[in-house]
Short mmCIF file of C-alpha atoms (C1' of nucleotides) in Angstrom, two decimals:
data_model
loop_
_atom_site.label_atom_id
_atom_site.label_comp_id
_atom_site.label_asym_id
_atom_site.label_seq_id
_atom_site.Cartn_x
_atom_site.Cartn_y
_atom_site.Cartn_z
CA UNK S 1 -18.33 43.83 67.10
CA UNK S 2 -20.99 43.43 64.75
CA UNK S 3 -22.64 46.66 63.50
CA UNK S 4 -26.45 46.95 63.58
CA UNK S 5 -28.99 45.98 60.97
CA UNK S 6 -30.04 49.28 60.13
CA UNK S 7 -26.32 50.08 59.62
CA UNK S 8 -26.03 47.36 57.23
CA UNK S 9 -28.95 47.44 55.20
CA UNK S 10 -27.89 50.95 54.26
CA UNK S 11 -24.73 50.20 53.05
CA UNK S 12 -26.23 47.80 50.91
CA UNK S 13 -28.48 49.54 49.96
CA UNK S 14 -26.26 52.11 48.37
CA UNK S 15 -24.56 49.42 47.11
CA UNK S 16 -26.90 48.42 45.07
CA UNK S 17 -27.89 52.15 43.90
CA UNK S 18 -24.92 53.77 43.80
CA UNK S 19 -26.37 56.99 44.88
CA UNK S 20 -24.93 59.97 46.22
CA UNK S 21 -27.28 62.41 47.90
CA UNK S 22 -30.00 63.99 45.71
CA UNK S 23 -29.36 62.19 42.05
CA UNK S 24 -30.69 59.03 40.67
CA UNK S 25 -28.96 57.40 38.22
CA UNK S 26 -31.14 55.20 36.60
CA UNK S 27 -29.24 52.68 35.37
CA UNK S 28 -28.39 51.42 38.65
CA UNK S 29 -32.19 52.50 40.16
CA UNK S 30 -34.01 48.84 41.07
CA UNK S 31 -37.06 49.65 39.93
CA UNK S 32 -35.57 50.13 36.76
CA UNK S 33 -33.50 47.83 36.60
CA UNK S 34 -36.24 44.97 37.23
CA UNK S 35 -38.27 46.34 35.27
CA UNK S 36 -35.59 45.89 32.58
CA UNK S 37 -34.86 42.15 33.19
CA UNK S 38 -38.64 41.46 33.43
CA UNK S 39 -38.75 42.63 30.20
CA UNK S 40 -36.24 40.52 28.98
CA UNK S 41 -37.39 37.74 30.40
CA UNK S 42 -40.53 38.05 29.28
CA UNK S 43 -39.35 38.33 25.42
CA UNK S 44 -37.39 35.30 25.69
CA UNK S 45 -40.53 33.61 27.20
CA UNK S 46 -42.14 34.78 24.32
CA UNK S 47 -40.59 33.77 21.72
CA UNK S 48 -41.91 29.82 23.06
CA UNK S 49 -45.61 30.81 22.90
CA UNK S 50 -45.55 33.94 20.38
CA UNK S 51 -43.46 33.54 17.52
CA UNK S 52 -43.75 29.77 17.78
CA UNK S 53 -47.79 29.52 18.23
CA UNK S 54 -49.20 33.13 18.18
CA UNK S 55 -50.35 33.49 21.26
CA UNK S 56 -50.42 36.53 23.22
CA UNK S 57 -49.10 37.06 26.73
CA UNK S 58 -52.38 37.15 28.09
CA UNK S 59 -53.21 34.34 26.07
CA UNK S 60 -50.58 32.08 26.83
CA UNK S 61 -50.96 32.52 31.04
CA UNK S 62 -54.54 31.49 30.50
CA UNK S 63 -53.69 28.48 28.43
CA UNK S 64 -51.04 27.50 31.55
CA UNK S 65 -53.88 27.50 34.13
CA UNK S 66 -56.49 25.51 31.65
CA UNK S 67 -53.21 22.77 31.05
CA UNK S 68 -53.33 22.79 35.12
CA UNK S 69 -57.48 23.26 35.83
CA UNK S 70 -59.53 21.60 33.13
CA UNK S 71 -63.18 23.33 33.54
CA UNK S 72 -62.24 26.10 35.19
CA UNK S 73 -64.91 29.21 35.90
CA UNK S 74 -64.35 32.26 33.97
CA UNK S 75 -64.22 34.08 37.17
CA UNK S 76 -61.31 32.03 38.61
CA UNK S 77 -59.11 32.94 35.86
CA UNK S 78 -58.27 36.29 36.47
CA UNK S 79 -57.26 36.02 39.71
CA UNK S 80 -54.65 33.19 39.22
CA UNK S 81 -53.13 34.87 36.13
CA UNK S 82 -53.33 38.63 37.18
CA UNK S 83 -55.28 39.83 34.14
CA UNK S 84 -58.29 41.92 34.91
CA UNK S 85 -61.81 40.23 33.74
CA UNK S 86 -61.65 42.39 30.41
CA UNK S 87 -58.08 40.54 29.86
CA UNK S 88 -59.25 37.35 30.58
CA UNK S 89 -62.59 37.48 28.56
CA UNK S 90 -60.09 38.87 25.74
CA UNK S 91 -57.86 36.33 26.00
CA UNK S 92 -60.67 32.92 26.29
CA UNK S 93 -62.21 34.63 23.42
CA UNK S 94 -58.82 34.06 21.45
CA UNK S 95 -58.27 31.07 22.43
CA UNK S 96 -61.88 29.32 21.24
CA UNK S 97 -61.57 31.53 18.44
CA UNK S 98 -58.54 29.33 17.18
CA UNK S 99 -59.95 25.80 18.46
CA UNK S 100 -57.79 25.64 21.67
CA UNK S 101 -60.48 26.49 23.93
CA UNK S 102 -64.66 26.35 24.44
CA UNK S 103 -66.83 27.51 26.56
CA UNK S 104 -69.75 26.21 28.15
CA UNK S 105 -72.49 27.97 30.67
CA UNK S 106 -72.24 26.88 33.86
CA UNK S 107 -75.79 24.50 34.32
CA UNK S 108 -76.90 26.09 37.41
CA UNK S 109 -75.57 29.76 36.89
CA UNK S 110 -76.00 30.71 33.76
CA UNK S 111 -74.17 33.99 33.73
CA UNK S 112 -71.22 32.07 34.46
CA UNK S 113 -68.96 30.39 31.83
CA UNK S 114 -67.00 27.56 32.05
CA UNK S 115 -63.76 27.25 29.85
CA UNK S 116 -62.14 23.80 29.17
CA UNK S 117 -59.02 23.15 26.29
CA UNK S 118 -60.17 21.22 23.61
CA UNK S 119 -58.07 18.20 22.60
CA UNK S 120 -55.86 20.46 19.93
CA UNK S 121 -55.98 22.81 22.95
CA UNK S 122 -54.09 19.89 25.24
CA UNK S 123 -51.90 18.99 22.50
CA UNK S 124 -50.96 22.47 21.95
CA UNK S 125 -50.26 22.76 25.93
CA UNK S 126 -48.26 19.20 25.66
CA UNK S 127 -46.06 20.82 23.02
CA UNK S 128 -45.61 24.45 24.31
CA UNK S 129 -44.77 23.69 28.27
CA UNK S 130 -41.81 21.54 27.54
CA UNK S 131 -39.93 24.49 25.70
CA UNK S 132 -40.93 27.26 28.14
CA UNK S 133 -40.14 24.80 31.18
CA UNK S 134 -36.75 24.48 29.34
CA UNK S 135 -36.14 28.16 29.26
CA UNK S 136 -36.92 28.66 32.55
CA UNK S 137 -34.12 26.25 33.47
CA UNK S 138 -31.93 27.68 31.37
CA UNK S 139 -32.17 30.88 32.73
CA UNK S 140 -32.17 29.62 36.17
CA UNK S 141 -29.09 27.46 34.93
CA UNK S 142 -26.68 30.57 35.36
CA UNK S 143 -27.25 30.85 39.07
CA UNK S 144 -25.86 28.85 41.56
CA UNK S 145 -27.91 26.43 44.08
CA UNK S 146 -27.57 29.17 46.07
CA UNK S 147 -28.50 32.29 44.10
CA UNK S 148 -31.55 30.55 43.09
CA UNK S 149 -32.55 30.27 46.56
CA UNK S 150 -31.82 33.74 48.15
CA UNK S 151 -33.71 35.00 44.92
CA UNK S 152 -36.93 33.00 45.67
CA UNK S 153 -36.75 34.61 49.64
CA UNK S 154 -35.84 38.11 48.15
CA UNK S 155 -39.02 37.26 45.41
CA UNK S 156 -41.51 36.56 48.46
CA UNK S 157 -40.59 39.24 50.49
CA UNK S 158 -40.53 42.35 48.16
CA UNK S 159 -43.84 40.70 46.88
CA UNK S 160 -45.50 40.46 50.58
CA UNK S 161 -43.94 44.34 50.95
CA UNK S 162 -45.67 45.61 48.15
CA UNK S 163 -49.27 43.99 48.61
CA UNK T 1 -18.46 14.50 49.85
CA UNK T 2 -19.51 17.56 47.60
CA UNK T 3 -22.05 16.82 44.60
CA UNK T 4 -21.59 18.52 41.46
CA UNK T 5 -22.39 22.06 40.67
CA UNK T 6 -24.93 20.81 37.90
CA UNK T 7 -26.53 18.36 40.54
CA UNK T 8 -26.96 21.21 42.59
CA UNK T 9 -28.38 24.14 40.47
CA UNK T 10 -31.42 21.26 39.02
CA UNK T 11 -32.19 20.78 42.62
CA UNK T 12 -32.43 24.72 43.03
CA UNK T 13 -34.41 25.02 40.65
CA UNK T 14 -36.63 22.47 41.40
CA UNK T 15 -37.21 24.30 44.83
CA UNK T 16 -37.49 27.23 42.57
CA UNK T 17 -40.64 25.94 40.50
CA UNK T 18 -42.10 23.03 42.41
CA UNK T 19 -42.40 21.52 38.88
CA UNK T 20 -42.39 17.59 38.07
CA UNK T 21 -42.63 16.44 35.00
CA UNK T 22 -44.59 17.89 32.04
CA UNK T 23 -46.60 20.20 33.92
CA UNK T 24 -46.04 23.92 35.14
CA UNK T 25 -47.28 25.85 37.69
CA UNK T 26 -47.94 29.15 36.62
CA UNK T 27 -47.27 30.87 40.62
CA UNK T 28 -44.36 29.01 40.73
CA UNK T 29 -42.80 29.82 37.51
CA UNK T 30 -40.31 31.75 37.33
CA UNK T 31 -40.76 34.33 34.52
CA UNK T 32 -44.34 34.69 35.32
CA UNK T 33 -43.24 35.69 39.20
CA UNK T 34 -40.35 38.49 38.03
CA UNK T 35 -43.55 39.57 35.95
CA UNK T 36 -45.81 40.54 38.54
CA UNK T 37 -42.84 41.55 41.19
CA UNK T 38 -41.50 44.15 38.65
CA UNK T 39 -45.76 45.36 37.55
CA UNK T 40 -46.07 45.50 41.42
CA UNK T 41 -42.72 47.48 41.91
CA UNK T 42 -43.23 49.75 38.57
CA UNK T 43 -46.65 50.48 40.01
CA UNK T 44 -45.81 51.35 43.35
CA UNK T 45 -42.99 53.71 41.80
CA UNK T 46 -45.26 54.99 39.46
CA UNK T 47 -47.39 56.29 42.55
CA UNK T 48 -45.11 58.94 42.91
CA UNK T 49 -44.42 60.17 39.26
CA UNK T 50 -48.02 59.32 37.82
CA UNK T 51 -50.24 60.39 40.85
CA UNK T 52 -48.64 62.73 41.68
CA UNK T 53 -46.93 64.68 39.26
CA UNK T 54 -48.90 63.36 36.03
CA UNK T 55 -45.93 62.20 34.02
CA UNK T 56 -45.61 58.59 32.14
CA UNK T 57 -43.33 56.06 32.82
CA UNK T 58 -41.28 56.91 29.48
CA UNK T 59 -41.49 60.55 30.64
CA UNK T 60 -40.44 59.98 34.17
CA UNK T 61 -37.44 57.70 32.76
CA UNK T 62 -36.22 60.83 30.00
CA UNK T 63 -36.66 63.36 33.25
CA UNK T 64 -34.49 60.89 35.22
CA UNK T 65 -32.18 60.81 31.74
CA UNK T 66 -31.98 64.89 31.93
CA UNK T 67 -31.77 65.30 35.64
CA UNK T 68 -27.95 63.58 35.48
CA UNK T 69 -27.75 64.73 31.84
CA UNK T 70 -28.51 68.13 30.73
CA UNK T 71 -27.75 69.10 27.38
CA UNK T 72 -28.32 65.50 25.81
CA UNK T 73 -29.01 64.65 22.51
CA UNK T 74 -32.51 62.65 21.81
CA UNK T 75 -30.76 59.83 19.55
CA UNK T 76 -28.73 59.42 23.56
CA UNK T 77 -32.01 58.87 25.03
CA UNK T 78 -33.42 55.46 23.76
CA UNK T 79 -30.00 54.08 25.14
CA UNK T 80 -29.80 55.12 28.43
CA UNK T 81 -33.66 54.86 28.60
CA UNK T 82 -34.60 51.32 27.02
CA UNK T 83 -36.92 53.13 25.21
CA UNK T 84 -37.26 53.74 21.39
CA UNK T 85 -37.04 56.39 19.12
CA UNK T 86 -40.92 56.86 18.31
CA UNK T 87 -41.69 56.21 22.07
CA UNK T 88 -38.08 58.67 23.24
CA UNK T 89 -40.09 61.69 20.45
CA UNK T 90 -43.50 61.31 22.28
CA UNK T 91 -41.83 61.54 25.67
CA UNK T 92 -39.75 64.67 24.83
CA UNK T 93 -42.91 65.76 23.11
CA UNK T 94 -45.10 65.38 26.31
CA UNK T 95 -42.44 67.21 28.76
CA UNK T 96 -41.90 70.07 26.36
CA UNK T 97 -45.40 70.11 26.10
CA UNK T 98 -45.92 71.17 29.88
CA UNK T 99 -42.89 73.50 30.40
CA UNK T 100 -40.70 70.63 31.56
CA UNK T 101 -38.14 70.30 28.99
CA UNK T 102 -36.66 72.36 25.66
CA UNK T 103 -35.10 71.38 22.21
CA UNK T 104 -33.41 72.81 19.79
CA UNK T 105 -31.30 72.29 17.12
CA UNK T 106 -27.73 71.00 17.39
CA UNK T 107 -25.96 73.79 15.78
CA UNK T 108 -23.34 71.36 13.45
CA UNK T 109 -25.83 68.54 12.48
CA UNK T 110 -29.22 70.28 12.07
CA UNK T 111 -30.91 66.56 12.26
CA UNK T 112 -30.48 66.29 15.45
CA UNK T 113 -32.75 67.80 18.34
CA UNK T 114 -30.73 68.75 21.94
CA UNK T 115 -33.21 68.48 24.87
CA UNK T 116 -32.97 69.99 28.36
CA UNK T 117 -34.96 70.89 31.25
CA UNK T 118 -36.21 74.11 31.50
CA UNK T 119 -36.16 75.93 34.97
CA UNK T 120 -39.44 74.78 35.90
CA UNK T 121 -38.59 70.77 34.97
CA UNK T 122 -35.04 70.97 37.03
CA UNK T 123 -37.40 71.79 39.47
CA UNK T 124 -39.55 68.92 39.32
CA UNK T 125 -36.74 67.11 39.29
CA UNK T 126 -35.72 67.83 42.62
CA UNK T 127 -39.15 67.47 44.24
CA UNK T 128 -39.64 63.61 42.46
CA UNK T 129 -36.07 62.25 43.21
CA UNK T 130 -36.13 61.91 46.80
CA UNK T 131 -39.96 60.50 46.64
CA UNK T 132 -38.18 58.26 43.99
CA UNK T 133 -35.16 57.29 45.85
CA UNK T 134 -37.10 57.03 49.32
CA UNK T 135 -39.46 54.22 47.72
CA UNK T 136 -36.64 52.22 46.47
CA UNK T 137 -34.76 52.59 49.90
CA UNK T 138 -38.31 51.42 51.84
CA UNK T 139 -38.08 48.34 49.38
CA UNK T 140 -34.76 47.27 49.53
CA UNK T 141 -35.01 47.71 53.17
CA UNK T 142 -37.44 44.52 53.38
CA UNK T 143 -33.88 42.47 52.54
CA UNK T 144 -31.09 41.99 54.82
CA UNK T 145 -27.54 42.97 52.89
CA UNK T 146 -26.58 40.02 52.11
CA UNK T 147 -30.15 39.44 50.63
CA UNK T 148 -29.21 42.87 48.28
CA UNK T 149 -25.98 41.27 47.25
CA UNK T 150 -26.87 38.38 46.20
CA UNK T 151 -29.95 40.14 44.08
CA UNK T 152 -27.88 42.46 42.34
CA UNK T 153 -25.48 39.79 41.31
CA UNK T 154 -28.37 37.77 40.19
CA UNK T 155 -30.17 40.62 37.98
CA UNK T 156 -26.27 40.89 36.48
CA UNK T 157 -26.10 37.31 35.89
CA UNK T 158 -29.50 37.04 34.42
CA UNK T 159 -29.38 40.08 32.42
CA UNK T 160 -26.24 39.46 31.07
CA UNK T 161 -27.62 35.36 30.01
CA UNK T 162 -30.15 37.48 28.00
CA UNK T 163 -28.25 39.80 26.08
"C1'" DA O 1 -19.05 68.34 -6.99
"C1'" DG O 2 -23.06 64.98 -7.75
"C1'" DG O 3 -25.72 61.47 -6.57
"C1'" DT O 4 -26.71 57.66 -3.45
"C1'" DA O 5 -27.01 55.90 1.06
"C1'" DA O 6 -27.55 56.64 5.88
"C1'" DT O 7 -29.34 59.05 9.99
"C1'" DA O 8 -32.60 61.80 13.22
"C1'" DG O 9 -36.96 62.54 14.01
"C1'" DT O 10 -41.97 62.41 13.16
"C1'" DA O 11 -46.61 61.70 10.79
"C1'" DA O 12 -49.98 58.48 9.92
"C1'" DC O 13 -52.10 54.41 10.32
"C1'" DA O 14 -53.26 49.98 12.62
"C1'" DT O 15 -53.56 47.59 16.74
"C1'" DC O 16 -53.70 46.95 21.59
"C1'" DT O 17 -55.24 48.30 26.08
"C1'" DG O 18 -58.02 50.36 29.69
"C1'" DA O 19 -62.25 52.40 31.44
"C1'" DT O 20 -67.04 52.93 31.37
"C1'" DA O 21 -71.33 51.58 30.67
"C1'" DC O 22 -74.23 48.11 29.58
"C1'" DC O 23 -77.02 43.47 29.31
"C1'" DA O 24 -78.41 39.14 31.15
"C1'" DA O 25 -78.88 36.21 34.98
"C1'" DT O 26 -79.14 35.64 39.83
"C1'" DT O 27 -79.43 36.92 44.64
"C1'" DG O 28 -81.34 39.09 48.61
"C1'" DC O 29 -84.60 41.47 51.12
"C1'" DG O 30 -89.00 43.65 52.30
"C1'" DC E 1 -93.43 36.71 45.34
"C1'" DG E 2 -91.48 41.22 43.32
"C1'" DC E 3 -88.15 44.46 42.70
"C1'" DA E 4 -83.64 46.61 43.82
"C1'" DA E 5 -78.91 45.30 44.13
"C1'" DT E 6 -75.20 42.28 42.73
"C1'" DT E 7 -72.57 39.45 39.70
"C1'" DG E 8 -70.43 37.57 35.30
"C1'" DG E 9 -69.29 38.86 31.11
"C1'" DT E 10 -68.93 41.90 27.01
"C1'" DA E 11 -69.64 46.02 23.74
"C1'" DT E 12 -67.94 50.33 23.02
"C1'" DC E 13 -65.25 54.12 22.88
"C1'" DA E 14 -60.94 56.90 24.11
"C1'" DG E 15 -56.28 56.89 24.69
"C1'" DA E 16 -51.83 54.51 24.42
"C1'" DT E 17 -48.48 51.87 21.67
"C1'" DG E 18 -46.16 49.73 17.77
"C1'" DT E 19 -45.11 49.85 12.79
"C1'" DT E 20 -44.36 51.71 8.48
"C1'" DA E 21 -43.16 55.07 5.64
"C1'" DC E 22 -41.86 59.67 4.91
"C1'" DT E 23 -39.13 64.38 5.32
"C1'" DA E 24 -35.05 66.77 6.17
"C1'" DT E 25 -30.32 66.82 6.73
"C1'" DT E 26 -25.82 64.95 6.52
"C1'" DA E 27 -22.25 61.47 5.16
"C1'" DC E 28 -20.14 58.72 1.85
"C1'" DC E 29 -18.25 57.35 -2.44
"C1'" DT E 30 -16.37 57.89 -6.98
#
DNA sequence: AGGTAATAGTAACATCTGATACCAATTGCG
DNA sequence: CGCAATTGGTATCAGATGTTACTATTACCT
């Protein structure tokens, strides 16, 4: 006889958490805990685009949707790299600053600006994606076939739960 | 006929990232998606600490410390709190600074600073937990069991490929 | 014991980040 | 048309964060 969902998820849940009644122990607490592999993911992401070609975070998703979007709209930036306008304006204004980006006004609205990578700004892409594609396999590399594909699922749906 | 284990993870992780060649797809990569799922998570967590009860992240995480821990040492904290020293003194600092917690002097090695929470934090303490605990049972209740399984092998795995 | 090195914690400074208000350009509506 | 409202982007300032260097205390070494 199977037992019910709700019965299940429980279990699992305090699985997971290892809690009793009223305590948290926070080493075992998700949020924490993702919050603490993010955060090491993140730094070993980093050290592609940061210590390798000072960029910033912010700096470095921008430059992965110019590589993708050549002439792209200011505007559209933020929303496909989850940085606020102030980030992204930040960020663009790094980039051109080192010669891997320029701007343009859009012709017919002129409060708009268009960003586009400049040819050291492509080769710079050309060079970076290669090593941060290669970590990204290497960290997926520890998982099974398997793993990898219950964590994309699990990925979507606490995503779509939170929005 | 089974294929190899290595035949099969690439494959994952092509289902993983969508990615071809030389190009990468920022929503689809990997790092950049554990990113925003843990900023989404941390901020819907935060809702219940921040909003409501005023405290920081690094304060929430020492309270969550001292909860399971009274009488600890600050030079314990950074450990058990991924936090470090300078950002552990502030913390203390700020919860002292509102009646939550206490220090004094360890009475053999007058370097070192013993923290606890004061009536009025252990209080606090109580009322945040089970706001804390019921978000992270709401979330993990999007996945089925097996779904929690698998993810807490995977943050292992993962964590433990980083260290 | 005496002097050097190490440790716990913090002050002070530099930098980053976030929020607000602002300017310029454009749109919409009477 | 003309003027208020909206939009794209940025300057500016306040607060948060990271880094360095410093103080106080203890440990170590001969």
């Amino acid at each position: 006889m199977g037992r019910s969902g709700e019965a299940r998820d429980r279990e699992a849940t305090e699985r997971m958490t290892a809690q009793d009644g009223g305590e948290l122990d926070l080493q075992q607490y998700f949020p924490y805990r993702l919050a603490r592999l993010a955060e090491q993911v993140s730094l070993a992401v980093a050290e592609v685009y940061s210590e390798r070609f000072a960029l910033t975070r912010q700096e470095w998703r921008v430059l992965a949707i110019l590589g993708v979007r050549p002439q792209i709209a200011t505007k559209e930036i933020g929303p496909l790299t989850t940085l606020d306008k102030m980030q992204v304006s930040r960020a663009v204004q790094g980039l051109q600053s080192r010669g891997i980006a320029s701007r343009k006004h859009h012709p017919d609205d002129r409060r708009e600006l268009i960003v586009a990578l400049t040819p050291a700004g492509r080769a710079l892409y050309r060079k970076i994606v290669p090593f941060a594609l290669a970590r990204e396999t290497e960290l997926l590399g520890v998982l099974t076939a398997e793993e990898v594909k219950v964590l994309d699922r699990v990925m979507h749906k606490l995503s779509a739960a939170l929005s």
